[in-house]
Amino acid sequence: MYERILVVGLACADIISVVQDYPEEDSDQRVLDYYWQRGGNAANTSCVLSLLGARSEFLGTFATDREAEFLKEVFQKYNVITENCVTCTDNVKTPTSIVITNSKNGSRTILHHGKNWPEIKPEHFKKLDLTQYKWIHFEGRPSCDDIKDMLLWIDEYNKNADKDARIRTSLEIEKTNRIGLDALFDTADTLFVSKDFVKSRGYKTKEEGVHELSAKCREGSEIICPWGEEGAVAVGTDGMLHSSPAFPPKLLQGQNMETFSSWTNIHSVLKNSHEHDVKDYKDIDTECSDKVDPKSIPCSTHSERNCLIYCRNCDQSLCPSCLINPSDQVELARIYDYKKIHQKITERQRVLTQEGEELFRKLEGIWNPKNNPISQEKERITNIEKDLKHRKTEFENALEASWPSNIFPVFEKINKVLPSQLTLNVKPPILSYIESRSKDSYFGSIIQVPELKLLHTFNIELPDISAIGTLNAETKVLYSAKTTCFQHFTITNFEMFKCFDYKGSFKEFDSSTRVVDMADYRGNILISDESLGNEIMHICHYISQTKFTSISKLLPCGVHTTEDNIFVGYCYTRNFTGQSSGIITLNSTGSEIRRFESRGGRERLFSFPAKITTNINNDICIID
């Protein structure tokens, strides 16, 4: 049976648009080129392994849309096995990346969509015949617990297998924000960690990162970290640190590299024209009337290379060396003319150096580090400090002698006017004393009265403001009781911009509606209202209003939300008399956790808790 290499992870469709310039918002322009290609780390890895001669298999999930059919065709083209993949019949779409490539600087802007995409589950993985595989590689997807379960399943298989039949495992850890990846370090034989992941964990160099992270790996494993143009570093199975510089790949004679399919697009982009008729030699075999194989035509410039593509407009055949390091192609050579680029950079560096030196000379005329008001003031204060220390020493010596004849002459000598200079006008804070109302305390509290400053005022179209809330750092919400209208607005550079407003189009909202309080709740608002009885309502913009929860026979007052809890003030009647009032703590689903009503069952805490908030210490603060 064949020994396969299995790659587990994601396959997605990349839709690439090559543009002349990166588009401005709300603009229209033609693209230079447009094409689909396979994407996803696991899918790319499986195809490259197949190109290198391995018996490669991809294990992932497919949808039933056109994009999924495209991916299956690509896998079939590269002889990648997909027979064990799972097809999802639910209403899911293939993950897609919209890629905008700027032809001028090569930048790529990627817009990815992969909402609710199902990953491979352990119960499906455990149905595989593991005797077919010699190596299983996992892409570090968000389903970390499932990945760990599958790796442990392989470990159990290896315990009962002969040494030669054991499966080697590897894991790719790339993304920095996926929770649970750190717990997978001791589950695989080989780990590939990205530069971004190492730097996100606080390590400055690739050597430091790999050395520290290797301590989390299982015994006898290896960890590898590529670092871009600086090369790569690894800790091998021997525990030693190994490094390699970066070097360009060598193209082998007659080897069909995966990236060659994009050379036709690159050629058109570099020619700045989408109308060049470029043909791939592998696609024009049937167009030749004679028995000449176009793929065996040697390059006129690089005799050791065979040509890949032919451009009818340029009337030239191009080989991999022409495309990667062009020589006689005028347009391409202009881009790869390193000497001219280096000369321009050197000239610009010389100009910047001259400008910097001139700027330093101007700054020296404006500010002298050795002679300026700050250094002069520092010297004056230092002299005063020395003088005061000298007087103190003389006076202490005279007191130690205990003779009046020594003390009085010294006193006259040091009794000088102390030098002083007002350098800072310090305004004492305004303090206020609040007497304690507790019978158990004889003391009150002294608080500092905060200074309030009016920065700006805004005019609104509403006749009144009954409640105001904040959804996020930008959006605020106003409520008008007279018009039963909610208004969303933002404030930018001291200017108010109204987003939208809406009225309650439901029967609960009428002219008698009066919102007591409201608070933001997951991007929307919760309100308590006098006319709604014991209900807390959930407003989703102008689309709908739903009942969030009710608090039995109690009447809600103030409402406040935190990341984990919802606090609701309540009373039994609106006339503030009779039974006690209090605070209810709810969870995110509206279920009661606890309530605060009195101290020790005797002393009443609240009468009408109208406003509630929390401070940075998570203390509950109430306006009663």
Coordinates of C-alpha atoms in Angstrom, one line a residue:
M1 CA 0.0 0.0 0.0
Y2 CA 1.2 3.5 -0.8
E3 CA 2.6 5.6 2.0
R4 CA 0.8 8.9 1.8
I5 CA 1.4 12.3 3.3
L6 CA -1.9 13.6 4.7
V7 CA -2.4 17.4 5.1
V8 CA -5.4 18.4 7.3
G9 CA -6.8 21.9 7.2
L10 CA -8.5 24.5 5.0
A11 CA -9.0 24.9 1.2
C12 CA -10.5 28.2 0.0
A13 CA -10.9 30.0 -3.3
D14 CA -8.8 33.1 -4.0
I15 CA -10.3 35.5 -6.5
I16 CA -7.5 37.9 -7.6
S17 CA -8.0 41.3 -9.3
V18 CA -4.8 43.0 -10.6
V19 CA -5.3 46.8 -10.7
Q20 CA -3.2 49.7 -12.0
D21 CA -3.6 51.6 -8.7
Y22 CA -5.2 50.7 -5.5
P23 CA -8.9 51.9 -5.9
E24 CA -10.2 54.8 -3.9
E25 CA -13.5 54.3 -2.0
D26 CA -16.6 54.7 -4.1
S27 CA -14.6 54.8 -7.4
D28 CA -14.8 52.8 -10.7
Q29 CA -11.8 51.4 -12.6
R30 CA -11.0 48.5 -15.0
V31 CA -8.8 45.7 -13.7
L32 CA -5.7 44.6 -15.6
D33 CA -6.3 41.0 -14.9
Y34 CA -8.7 38.7 -13.1
Y35 CA -8.4 35.0 -12.2
W36 CA -9.2 32.3 -9.6
Q37 CA -6.7 30.2 -7.8
R38 CA -6.5 27.8 -4.9
G39 CA -5.9 29.1 -1.4
G40 CA -5.6 27.9 2.2
N41 CA -2.4 26.8 3.9
A42 CA -3.2 23.1 3.9
A43 CA -4.4 23.0 0.3
N44 CA -1.3 24.8 -0.9
T45 CA 1.0 22.5 1.1
S46 CA -0.7 19.3 -0.3
C47 CA -0.3 20.6 -3.9
V48 CA 3.4 21.5 -3.4
L49 CA 4.1 18.1 -1.9
S50 CA 2.6 16.5 -5.0
L51 CA 4.7 18.6 -7.3
L52 CA 7.8 17.5 -5.3
G53 CA 6.9 13.9 -6.0
A54 CA 5.1 12.8 -2.8
R55 CA 1.9 10.8 -2.7
S56 CA -0.2 13.7 -1.2
E57 CA -3.7 13.7 0.3
F58 CA -5.8 16.7 1.5
L59 CA -8.3 16.2 4.3
G60 CA -10.8 19.0 4.8
T61 CA -14.4 20.0 4.2
F62 CA -16.1 21.0 0.9
A63 CA -19.3 22.8 0.2
T64 CA -21.6 22.1 -2.8
D65 CA -21.2 25.4 -4.6
R66 CA -19.2 26.4 -7.8
E67 CA -16.1 27.4 -5.8
A68 CA -15.9 23.9 -4.3
E69 CA -16.1 22.3 -7.7
F70 CA -13.2 24.6 -8.8
L71 CA -11.1 23.5 -5.8
K72 CA -11.8 19.8 -6.6
E73 CA -10.7 20.4 -10.2
V74 CA -7.4 22.0 -9.0
F75 CA -6.7 19.1 -6.6
Q76 CA -7.4 16.6 -9.5
K77 CA -5.0 18.6 -11.7
Y78 CA -2.2 18.3 -9.2
N79 CA -2.9 14.6 -8.4
V80 CA -3.9 15.3 -4.8
I81 CA -6.2 12.7 -3.2
T82 CA -9.4 14.0 -1.7
E83 CA -11.4 10.8 -1.3
N84 CA -11.7 11.2 2.5
C85 CA -12.9 14.8 2.5
V86 CA -16.3 15.7 4.0
T87 CA -19.0 17.3 1.8
C88 CA -21.3 19.7 3.8
T89 CA -24.9 19.6 2.6
D90 CA -25.9 22.4 5.0
N91 CA -26.3 25.9 3.9
V92 CA -22.6 26.9 3.9
K93 CA -20.4 28.6 1.4
T94 CA -16.8 27.8 0.4
P95 CA -14.4 30.2 2.2
T96 CA -13.4 32.9 -0.2
S97 CA -10.6 35.5 -0.3
I98 CA -11.0 38.6 -2.5
V99 CA -7.4 39.7 -3.3
I100 CA -6.7 43.2 -4.8
T101 CA -3.1 43.3 -6.2
N102 CA -1.5 46.6 -7.0
S103 CA 0.6 46.3 -10.1
K104 CA 2.8 49.2 -9.2
N105 CA 4.1 48.1 -5.8
G106 CA 3.0 44.5 -5.5
S107 CA 0.8 45.1 -2.4
R108 CA -2.0 42.7 -1.7
T109 CA -5.2 43.6 0.1
I110 CA -7.1 40.5 1.2
L111 CA -10.8 40.4 2.1
H112 CA -11.6 36.9 3.5
H113 CA -15.0 35.3 4.2
G114 CA -15.3 32.1 6.0
K115 CA -18.3 32.5 8.3
N116 CA -19.4 29.4 10.3
W117 CA -17.1 27.1 8.2
P118 CA -17.2 23.5 9.6
E119 CA -13.8 22.0 10.4
I120 CA -12.9 18.3 10.3
K121 CA -14.1 16.5 13.4
P122 CA -12.2 13.8 15.4
E123 CA -15.0 11.3 14.8
H124 CA -14.5 11.5 11.1
F125 CA -10.7 11.5 11.3
K126 CA -10.8 8.3 13.4
K127 CA -12.4 6.4 10.6
L128 CA -9.3 6.7 8.4
D129 CA -7.0 3.8 7.8
L130 CA -3.8 5.1 9.4
T131 CA -1.7 2.3 7.8
Q132 CA -1.8 4.3 4.5
Y133 CA 0.1 7.3 6.0
K134 CA 3.8 7.9 6.9
W135 CA 3.3 11.6 7.8
I136 CA 0.3 13.6 8.8
H137 CA 0.5 17.4 8.9
F138 CA -2.0 19.7 10.6
E139 CA -2.8 23.3 9.9
G140 CA -3.3 25.3 13.1
R141 CA -7.0 26.0 12.7
P142 CA -9.3 27.6 15.4
S143 CA -10.5 24.1 16.4
C144 CA -7.5 23.5 18.7
D145 CA -9.3 20.9 21.0
D146 CA -10.2 18.8 17.9
I147 CA -6.6 19.0 16.6
K148 CA -5.3 17.8 19.9
D149 CA -7.7 15.0 20.0
M150 CA -6.6 13.8 16.5
L151 CA -2.9 14.1 17.4
L152 CA -3.4 12.0 20.5
W153 CA -5.3 9.4 18.4
I154 CA -2.2 9.1 16.2
D155 CA 0.0 8.7 19.4
E156 CA -2.2 5.8 20.5
Y157 CA -1.8 4.2 17.1
N158 CA 2.0 4.6 17.2
K159 CA 2.2 2.9 20.6
N160 CA 1.0 -0.4 19.0
A161 CA 2.8 0.0 15.6
D162 CA 6.2 -1.3 14.6
K163 CA 8.9 1.3 14.6
D164 CA 9.0 1.5 10.8
A165 CA 5.2 1.8 10.5
R166 CA 4.9 4.7 13.0
I167 CA 3.4 8.0 11.6
R168 CA 5.4 11.2 12.0
T169 CA 3.2 14.2 12.8
S170 CA 3.8 17.9 12.2
L171 CA 1.8 21.1 13.1
E172 CA 1.8 24.6 11.6
I173 CA 1.3 27.5 14.0
E174 CA 0.9 30.7 12.1
K175 CA -1.9 32.9 13.4
T176 CA -1.3 35.0 16.6
N177 CA -4.8 35.4 17.8
R178 CA -6.1 31.8 17.9
I179 CA -6.8 30.7 21.5
G180 CA -5.4 27.3 22.4
L181 CA -2.5 27.0 20.0
D182 CA 0.1 27.3 22.8
A183 CA -1.4 24.1 24.3
L184 CA -0.5 22.1 21.2
F185 CA 3.3 22.4 21.4
D186 CA 3.8 19.0 23.0
T187 CA 1.5 17.1 20.7
A188 CA 3.5 16.8 17.4
D189 CA 6.9 15.6 16.3
T190 CA 7.7 18.7 14.2
L191 CA 6.4 22.2 14.7
F192 CA 6.5 25.1 12.2
V193 CA 6.0 28.4 13.9
S194 CA 5.6 31.7 12.1
K195 CA 7.6 34.9 12.7
D196 CA 4.5 36.8 13.7
F197 CA 3.6 34.2 16.3
V198 CA 7.1 34.2 17.8
K199 CA 7.1 38.1 18.0
S200 CA 3.5 38.1 19.5
R201 CA 4.8 36.1 22.4
G202 CA 7.4 38.8 23.2
Y203 CA 10.6 37.3 21.7
K204 CA 12.8 39.7 19.8
T205 CA 14.9 37.3 17.7
K206 CA 14.2 34.0 15.9
E207 CA 16.9 32.3 18.0
E208 CA 15.5 33.5 21.3
G209 CA 11.9 32.5 20.3
V210 CA 12.8 29.0 19.0
H211 CA 15.0 28.3 22.0
E212 CA 12.3 29.3 24.6
L213 CA 9.4 27.6 22.7
S214 CA 11.4 24.4 22.3
A215 CA 11.1 23.9 26.0
K216 CA 7.3 23.4 25.5
C217 CA 7.8 20.7 22.9
R218 CA 7.8 17.0 23.5
E219 CA 11.1 15.2 23.9
G220 CA 12.8 14.3 20.7
S221 CA 10.8 16.7 18.6
E222 CA 12.0 19.6 16.4
I223 CA 10.8 23.2 15.9
I224 CA 11.4 25.3 12.8
C225 CA 10.8 29.1 12.4
P226 CA 11.2 30.9 9.1
W227 CA 12.1 34.6 9.4
G228 CA 11.7 36.1 5.9
E229 CA 14.8 37.6 4.3
E230 CA 16.8 36.7 7.5
G231 CA 16.5 33.0 6.8
A232 CA 15.3 30.4 9.2
V233 CA 16.3 28.8 12.5
A234 CA 15.4 25.4 14.1
V235 CA 16.1 23.3 17.2
G236 CA 16.6 19.8 16.0
T237 CA 15.9 16.4 17.6
D238 CA 19.4 16.6 19.1
G239 CA 18.4 19.8 21.0
M240 CA 21.0 21.9 19.1
L241 CA 20.2 25.2 17.5
H242 CA 20.6 25.3 13.7
S243 CA 20.2 28.3 11.3
S244 CA 20.1 28.9 7.6
P245 CA 20.4 32.1 5.6
A246 CA 17.7 33.0 3.0
F247 CA 18.5 32.1 -0.6
P248 CA 16.5 32.2 -3.9
P249 CA 15.0 28.9 -5.1
K250 CA 16.7 27.0 -7.9
L251 CA 14.5 26.1 -10.9
L252 CA 15.1 22.6 -12.0
Q253 CA 15.3 21.7 -15.7
G254 CA 11.9 20.5 -17.0
Q255 CA 10.2 21.0 -13.6
N256 CA 6.7 22.4 -13.8
M257 CA 6.5 24.7 -10.8
E258 CA 3.1 25.7 -9.5
T259 CA 3.7 29.4 -9.8
F260 CA 4.3 29.2 -13.5
S261 CA 0.6 29.4 -14.2
S262 CA 0.7 33.0 -13.1
W263 CA 3.5 34.1 -15.4
T264 CA 1.1 35.0 -18.2
N265 CA -0.6 37.4 -15.8
I266 CA 2.7 38.9 -14.7
H267 CA 3.8 39.4 -18.3
S268 CA 0.6 41.3 -19.1
V269 CA 0.9 43.4 -16.0
L270 CA 4.5 44.4 -16.6
K271 CA 3.7 45.3 -20.2
N272 CA 1.0 47.6 -18.8
S273 CA -1.5 46.1 -21.2
H274 CA -4.2 43.5 -20.9
E275 CA -4.3 42.9 -24.6
H276 CA -1.1 40.9 -25.0
D277 CA -1.9 37.5 -26.4
V278 CA 0.1 35.2 -24.1
K279 CA 0.0 31.4 -24.5
D280 CA 1.2 28.7 -22.1
Y281 CA 3.1 26.1 -24.1
K282 CA 1.3 23.3 -22.2
D283 CA -2.0 24.6 -23.6
I284 CA -0.9 24.8 -27.3
D285 CA 0.2 21.2 -27.9
T286 CA -2.7 20.5 -30.2
E287 CA -2.3 23.8 -32.1
C288 CA 1.0 22.6 -33.7
S289 CA 0.6 21.2 -37.2
D290 CA 3.9 19.5 -37.1
K291 CA 5.4 17.1 -34.6
V292 CA 7.5 19.7 -32.8
D293 CA 7.0 19.7 -29.1
P294 CA 6.8 23.5 -28.0
K295 CA 7.8 22.6 -24.5
S296 CA 11.1 21.3 -25.7
I297 CA 12.1 24.5 -27.4
P298 CA 15.2 25.9 -25.7
C299 CA 15.4 29.5 -24.6
S300 CA 17.5 31.7 -26.9
T301 CA 19.1 33.5 -23.9
H302 CA 19.3 30.7 -21.4
S303 CA 20.1 27.6 -23.4
E304 CA 19.9 25.3 -20.3
R305 CA 16.2 26.3 -19.9
N306 CA 13.1 25.3 -21.9
C307 CA 10.5 27.9 -22.6
L308 CA 7.2 28.1 -20.8
I309 CA 5.1 30.8 -22.5
Y310 CA 5.0 32.6 -25.8
C311 CA 3.8 36.2 -26.4
R312 CA 2.4 36.8 -29.9
N313 CA 2.6 40.6 -29.5
C314 CA 6.3 40.5 -28.3
D315 CA 7.1 37.6 -30.7
Q316 CA 9.3 36.0 -27.9
S317 CA 9.4 32.8 -25.9
L318 CA 10.1 33.2 -22.2
C319 CA 11.7 30.6 -19.9
P320 CA 11.7 30.7 -16.0
S321 CA 15.0 32.5 -15.9
C322 CA 13.7 35.2 -18.2
L323 CA 10.8 35.8 -15.9
I324 CA 12.6 35.5 -12.5
N325 CA 15.8 37.3 -13.5
P326 CA 15.3 38.9 -16.9
S327 CA 18.2 40.1 -19.0
D328 CA 17.3 41.0 -22.6
Q329 CA 13.6 41.8 -21.9
V330 CA 13.6 45.6 -22.1
E331 CA 10.5 46.2 -20.0
L332 CA 11.3 43.6 -17.4
A333 CA 15.0 44.6 -17.2
R334 CA 13.9 48.1 -16.5
I335 CA 12.2 46.8 -13.4
Y336 CA 15.1 44.6 -12.3
D337 CA 17.8 47.1 -13.0
Y338 CA 19.3 46.9 -9.5
K339 CA 22.3 49.1 -10.3
K340 CA 20.1 52.1 -11.2
I341 CA 17.9 51.5 -8.2
H342 CA 21.0 51.3 -5.9
Q343 CA 22.4 54.5 -7.5
K344 CA 19.1 56.4 -6.9
I345 CA 18.9 55.2 -3.3
T346 CA 22.6 56.3 -2.7
E347 CA 21.9 59.7 -4.2
R348 CA 18.8 60.2 -2.1
Q349 CA 20.7 59.1 1.0
R350 CA 23.4 61.7 0.3
V351 CA 20.7 64.4 -0.1
L352 CA 19.0 63.4 3.1
T353 CA 22.3 63.4 5.0
Q354 CA 23.0 67.0 3.9
E355 CA 19.5 68.1 4.8
G356 CA 19.9 66.5 8.2
E357 CA 23.3 68.2 8.9
E358 CA 21.8 71.6 7.9
L359 CA 18.8 71.0 10.2
F360 CA 21.2 70.2 13.1
R361 CA 23.1 73.5 12.5
K362 CA 19.8 75.4 12.6
L363 CA 18.8 73.8 15.8
E364 CA 22.1 74.6 17.5
G365 CA 21.4 78.3 16.8
I366 CA 18.0 78.0 18.3
W367 CA 18.8 75.8 21.3
N368 CA 22.2 75.4 23.0
P369 CA 22.3 72.3 25.2
K370 CA 25.0 73.7 27.4
N371 CA 23.7 77.2 27.8
N372 CA 19.9 77.6 28.0
P373 CA 17.4 78.8 30.6
I374 CA 16.8 75.3 31.9
S375 CA 20.5 74.6 32.5
Q376 CA 20.9 78.0 34.1
E377 CA 18.0 77.4 36.5
K378 CA 19.4 74.0 37.3
E379 CA 22.8 75.5 38.2
R380 CA 21.1 78.2 40.4
I381 CA 19.1 75.6 42.3
T382 CA 22.3 73.4 42.8
N383 CA 24.2 76.3 44.3
I384 CA 21.2 77.1 46.7
E385 CA 21.2 73.4 47.8
K386 CA 25.0 73.5 48.5
D387 CA 24.6 76.7 50.5
L388 CA 21.7 75.3 52.6
K389 CA 23.7 72.1 53.3
H390 CA 26.7 74.2 54.5
R391 CA 24.5 76.3 56.8
K392 CA 22.9 73.1 58.3
T393 CA 26.3 71.6 59.0
E394 CA 27.6 74.7 60.8
F395 CA 24.5 75.0 62.9
E396 CA 24.5 71.2 63.9
N397 CA 28.2 71.6 64.9
A398 CA 27.4 74.6 67.0
L399 CA 24.5 72.8 68.8
E400 CA 26.7 69.8 69.5
A401 CA 29.2 72.1 71.3
S402 CA 26.3 73.3 73.6
W403 CA 28.0 76.7 74.3
P404 CA 26.0 79.9 73.8
S405 CA 29.2 81.7 72.7
N406 CA 29.3 79.3 69.8
I407 CA 25.6 79.2 68.9
F408 CA 24.8 82.9 68.7
P409 CA 27.7 83.9 66.3
V410 CA 26.8 80.9 64.1
F411 CA 23.1 81.9 64.1
E412 CA 24.0 85.4 63.0
K413 CA 26.2 84.0 60.3
I414 CA 23.6 81.6 58.8
N415 CA 20.6 83.8 59.3
K416 CA 20.4 84.9 55.7
V417 CA 17.4 85.5 53.6
L418 CA 16.7 82.3 51.8
P419 CA 16.7 82.7 48.0
S420 CA 13.3 82.1 46.5
Q421 CA 11.7 82.2 43.1
L422 CA 8.1 81.4 42.3
T423 CA 8.3 78.9 39.4
L424 CA 4.9 77.2 39.6
N425 CA 1.5 78.5 40.6
V426 CA -0.1 75.6 42.5
K427 CA -3.8 75.9 43.0
P428 CA -5.0 73.8 46.0
P429 CA -7.8 71.4 45.3
I430 CA -11.3 72.2 46.4
L431 CA -12.3 69.8 49.2
S432 CA -15.7 69.1 50.5
Y433 CA -16.7 67.4 53.8
I434 CA -19.6 65.0 53.9
E435 CA -20.9 64.0 57.3
S436 CA -21.6 60.3 57.8
R437 CA -25.2 59.3 58.3
S438 CA -24.3 55.9 59.8
K439 CA -24.9 55.4 63.5
D440 CA -21.8 53.2 63.7
S441 CA -19.4 56.0 62.5
Y442 CA -18.4 59.3 64.1
F443 CA -16.5 60.5 61.0
G444 CA -17.5 61.7 57.6
S445 CA -15.7 61.8 54.3
I446 CA -13.6 64.4 52.6
I447 CA -13.8 64.3 48.8
Q448 CA -12.2 66.4 46.2
V449 CA -14.7 68.3 44.1
P450 CA -13.9 67.6 40.4
E451 CA -13.5 70.6 38.1
L452 CA -16.0 70.6 35.3
K453 CA -15.3 72.5 32.1
L454 CA -17.8 73.1 29.3
L455 CA -16.2 72.1 26.0
H456 CA -19.0 72.4 23.5
T457 CA -22.7 72.5 23.1
F458 CA -24.9 71.0 20.4
N459 CA -28.4 71.7 19.2
I460 CA -30.8 68.9 18.5
E461 CA -34.2 68.6 16.8
L462 CA -35.9 66.7 19.6
P463 CA -38.2 68.8 22.0
D464 CA -36.8 67.0 25.1
I465 CA -34.2 64.5 26.2
S466 CA -35.5 61.9 28.6
A467 CA -32.7 59.4 28.4
I468 CA -29.2 59.3 26.9
G469 CA -26.9 56.3 26.3
T470 CA -23.6 55.3 24.7
L471 CA -23.4 52.2 22.4
N472 CA -19.7 52.5 21.7
A473 CA -16.8 55.0 21.5
E474 CA -18.5 56.8 18.6
T475 CA -22.3 56.3 18.7
K476 CA -24.7 57.9 21.2
V477 CA -28.4 57.4 21.6
L478 CA -31.0 60.0 22.7
Y479 CA -34.6 59.4 23.7
S480 CA -37.4 61.9 23.6
A481 CA -40.5 61.2 25.8
K482 CA -42.7 63.7 24.0
T483 CA -42.1 62.2 20.6
T484 CA -41.3 58.6 21.6
C485 CA -38.3 58.9 19.3
F486 CA -34.8 57.4 19.5
Q487 CA -32.0 59.3 17.7
H488 CA -28.5 57.8 17.0
F489 CA -25.7 60.3 16.4
T490 CA -21.9 60.6 16.4
I491 CA -19.6 63.4 17.5
T492 CA -16.4 64.0 15.4
N493 CA -14.1 67.1 15.8
F494 CA -16.8 68.8 17.9
E495 CA -19.4 68.3 15.2
M496 CA -22.5 66.2 15.7
F497 CA -23.7 64.0 12.9
K498 CA -27.1 62.3 13.1
C499 CA -27.0 58.7 12.0
F500 CA -30.8 57.9 12.0
D501 CA -33.8 58.2 14.2
Y502 CA -36.9 56.1 14.6
K503 CA -40.1 55.9 16.5
G504 CA -41.7 52.9 18.2
S505 CA -44.0 51.4 15.6
F506 CA -45.3 48.9 18.1
K507 CA -48.3 49.1 20.3
E508 CA -46.3 49.4 23.5
F509 CA -45.0 52.8 22.5
D510 CA -47.5 55.6 22.5
S511 CA -47.7 59.2 23.9
S512 CA -47.7 57.8 27.5
T513 CA -44.3 56.1 27.0
R514 CA -41.6 57.4 29.2
V515 CA -38.2 55.7 29.3
V516 CA -36.8 55.6 32.8
D517 CA -33.3 54.5 31.8
M518 CA -31.5 52.7 29.0
A519 CA -28.1 51.0 28.5
D520 CA -26.1 49.6 25.6
Y521 CA -26.4 45.8 25.2
R522 CA -24.2 44.0 22.6
G523 CA -24.5 46.9 20.1
N524 CA -28.2 47.6 20.8
I525 CA -30.1 49.1 23.8
L526 CA -32.0 47.8 26.8
I527 CA -34.7 50.1 28.2
S528 CA -36.9 50.2 31.3
D529 CA -40.2 52.1 30.9
E530 CA -43.0 53.2 33.2
S531 CA -45.7 52.0 30.9
L532 CA -44.2 48.5 30.4
G533 CA -44.6 47.2 33.9
N534 CA -42.1 44.6 35.0
E535 CA -40.5 44.1 31.5
I536 CA -37.0 45.0 30.3
M537 CA -37.2 45.6 26.5
H538 CA -34.5 44.9 23.9
I539 CA -34.4 47.5 21.1
C540 CA -32.6 46.4 17.9
H541 CA -32.3 49.8 16.1
Y542 CA -35.5 50.5 14.2
I543 CA -36.0 46.9 13.0
S544 CA -37.6 45.3 16.0
Q545 CA -38.4 45.4 19.7
T546 CA -38.4 42.3 21.8
K547 CA -39.0 41.5 25.5
F548 CA -35.6 40.8 27.0
T549 CA -36.8 39.7 30.5
S550 CA -39.2 40.5 33.3
I551 CA -38.5 40.9 37.0
S552 CA -41.6 39.4 38.5
K553 CA -43.9 41.9 40.2
L554 CA -41.2 44.5 40.5
L555 CA -40.9 47.8 38.5
P556 CA -37.6 48.4 36.8
C557 CA -35.7 51.7 37.4
G558 CA -32.1 52.2 36.3
V559 CA -30.4 49.8 33.9
H560 CA -26.6 49.2 33.5
T561 CA -24.6 46.5 31.6
T562 CA -21.1 45.2 31.9
E563 CA -19.2 42.6 30.0
D564 CA -20.6 39.8 32.1
N565 CA -23.6 41.1 34.1
I566 CA -26.7 43.3 33.8
F567 CA -27.7 45.5 36.8
V568 CA -31.4 46.5 37.2
G569 CA -32.7 48.9 39.9
Y570 CA -36.2 48.1 41.0
C571 CA -39.0 49.4 43.3
Y572 CA -42.4 48.1 44.2
T573 CA -44.3 51.3 43.5
R574 CA -43.5 54.5 41.7
N575 CA -44.5 56.8 44.6
F576 CA -41.2 55.8 46.5
T577 CA -43.1 54.7 49.6
G578 CA -44.0 51.4 51.1
Q579 CA -41.8 48.4 50.5
S580 CA -38.1 48.5 49.9
S581 CA -36.3 48.9 46.6
G582 CA -33.1 47.3 45.5
I583 CA -30.7 46.1 42.8
I584 CA -31.0 42.8 40.8
T585 CA -27.9 41.3 39.1
L586 CA -28.8 39.4 35.9
N587 CA -26.6 37.2 33.6
S588 CA -26.4 37.8 29.9
T589 CA -29.6 35.7 29.3
G590 CA -31.7 37.7 31.8
S591 CA -31.7 35.2 34.6
E592 CA -31.4 36.5 38.2
I593 CA -28.1 35.9 40.0
R594 CA -28.6 37.9 43.2
R595 CA -30.3 41.0 44.6
F596 CA -29.3 43.7 47.1
E597 CA -32.2 45.2 49.1
S598 CA -31.3 45.9 52.7
R599 CA -28.4 45.7 55.1
G600 CA -28.7 42.8 57.5
G601 CA -32.4 42.5 56.7
R602 CA -33.2 45.7 58.7
E603 CA -31.7 48.9 57.2
R604 CA -33.2 50.0 53.9
L605 CA -30.6 50.7 51.3
F606 CA -32.6 52.3 48.4
S607 CA -35.8 54.1 47.7
F608 CA -35.6 54.6 43.9
P609 CA -32.3 53.5 42.3
A610 CA -32.7 55.6 39.2
K611 CA -29.1 55.4 37.7
I612 CA -26.5 52.6 38.1
T613 CA -22.9 52.3 36.9
T614 CA -19.7 50.6 37.9
N615 CA -16.2 52.0 38.4
I616 CA -12.8 50.6 37.5
N617 CA -12.8 48.5 40.7
N618 CA -16.1 46.9 39.7
D619 CA -17.9 48.7 42.6
I620 CA -21.6 49.3 41.9
C621 CA -22.4 53.0 42.1
I622 CA -26.1 54.2 42.4
I623 CA -27.9 57.5 42.2
D624 CA -30.9 57.0 44.5

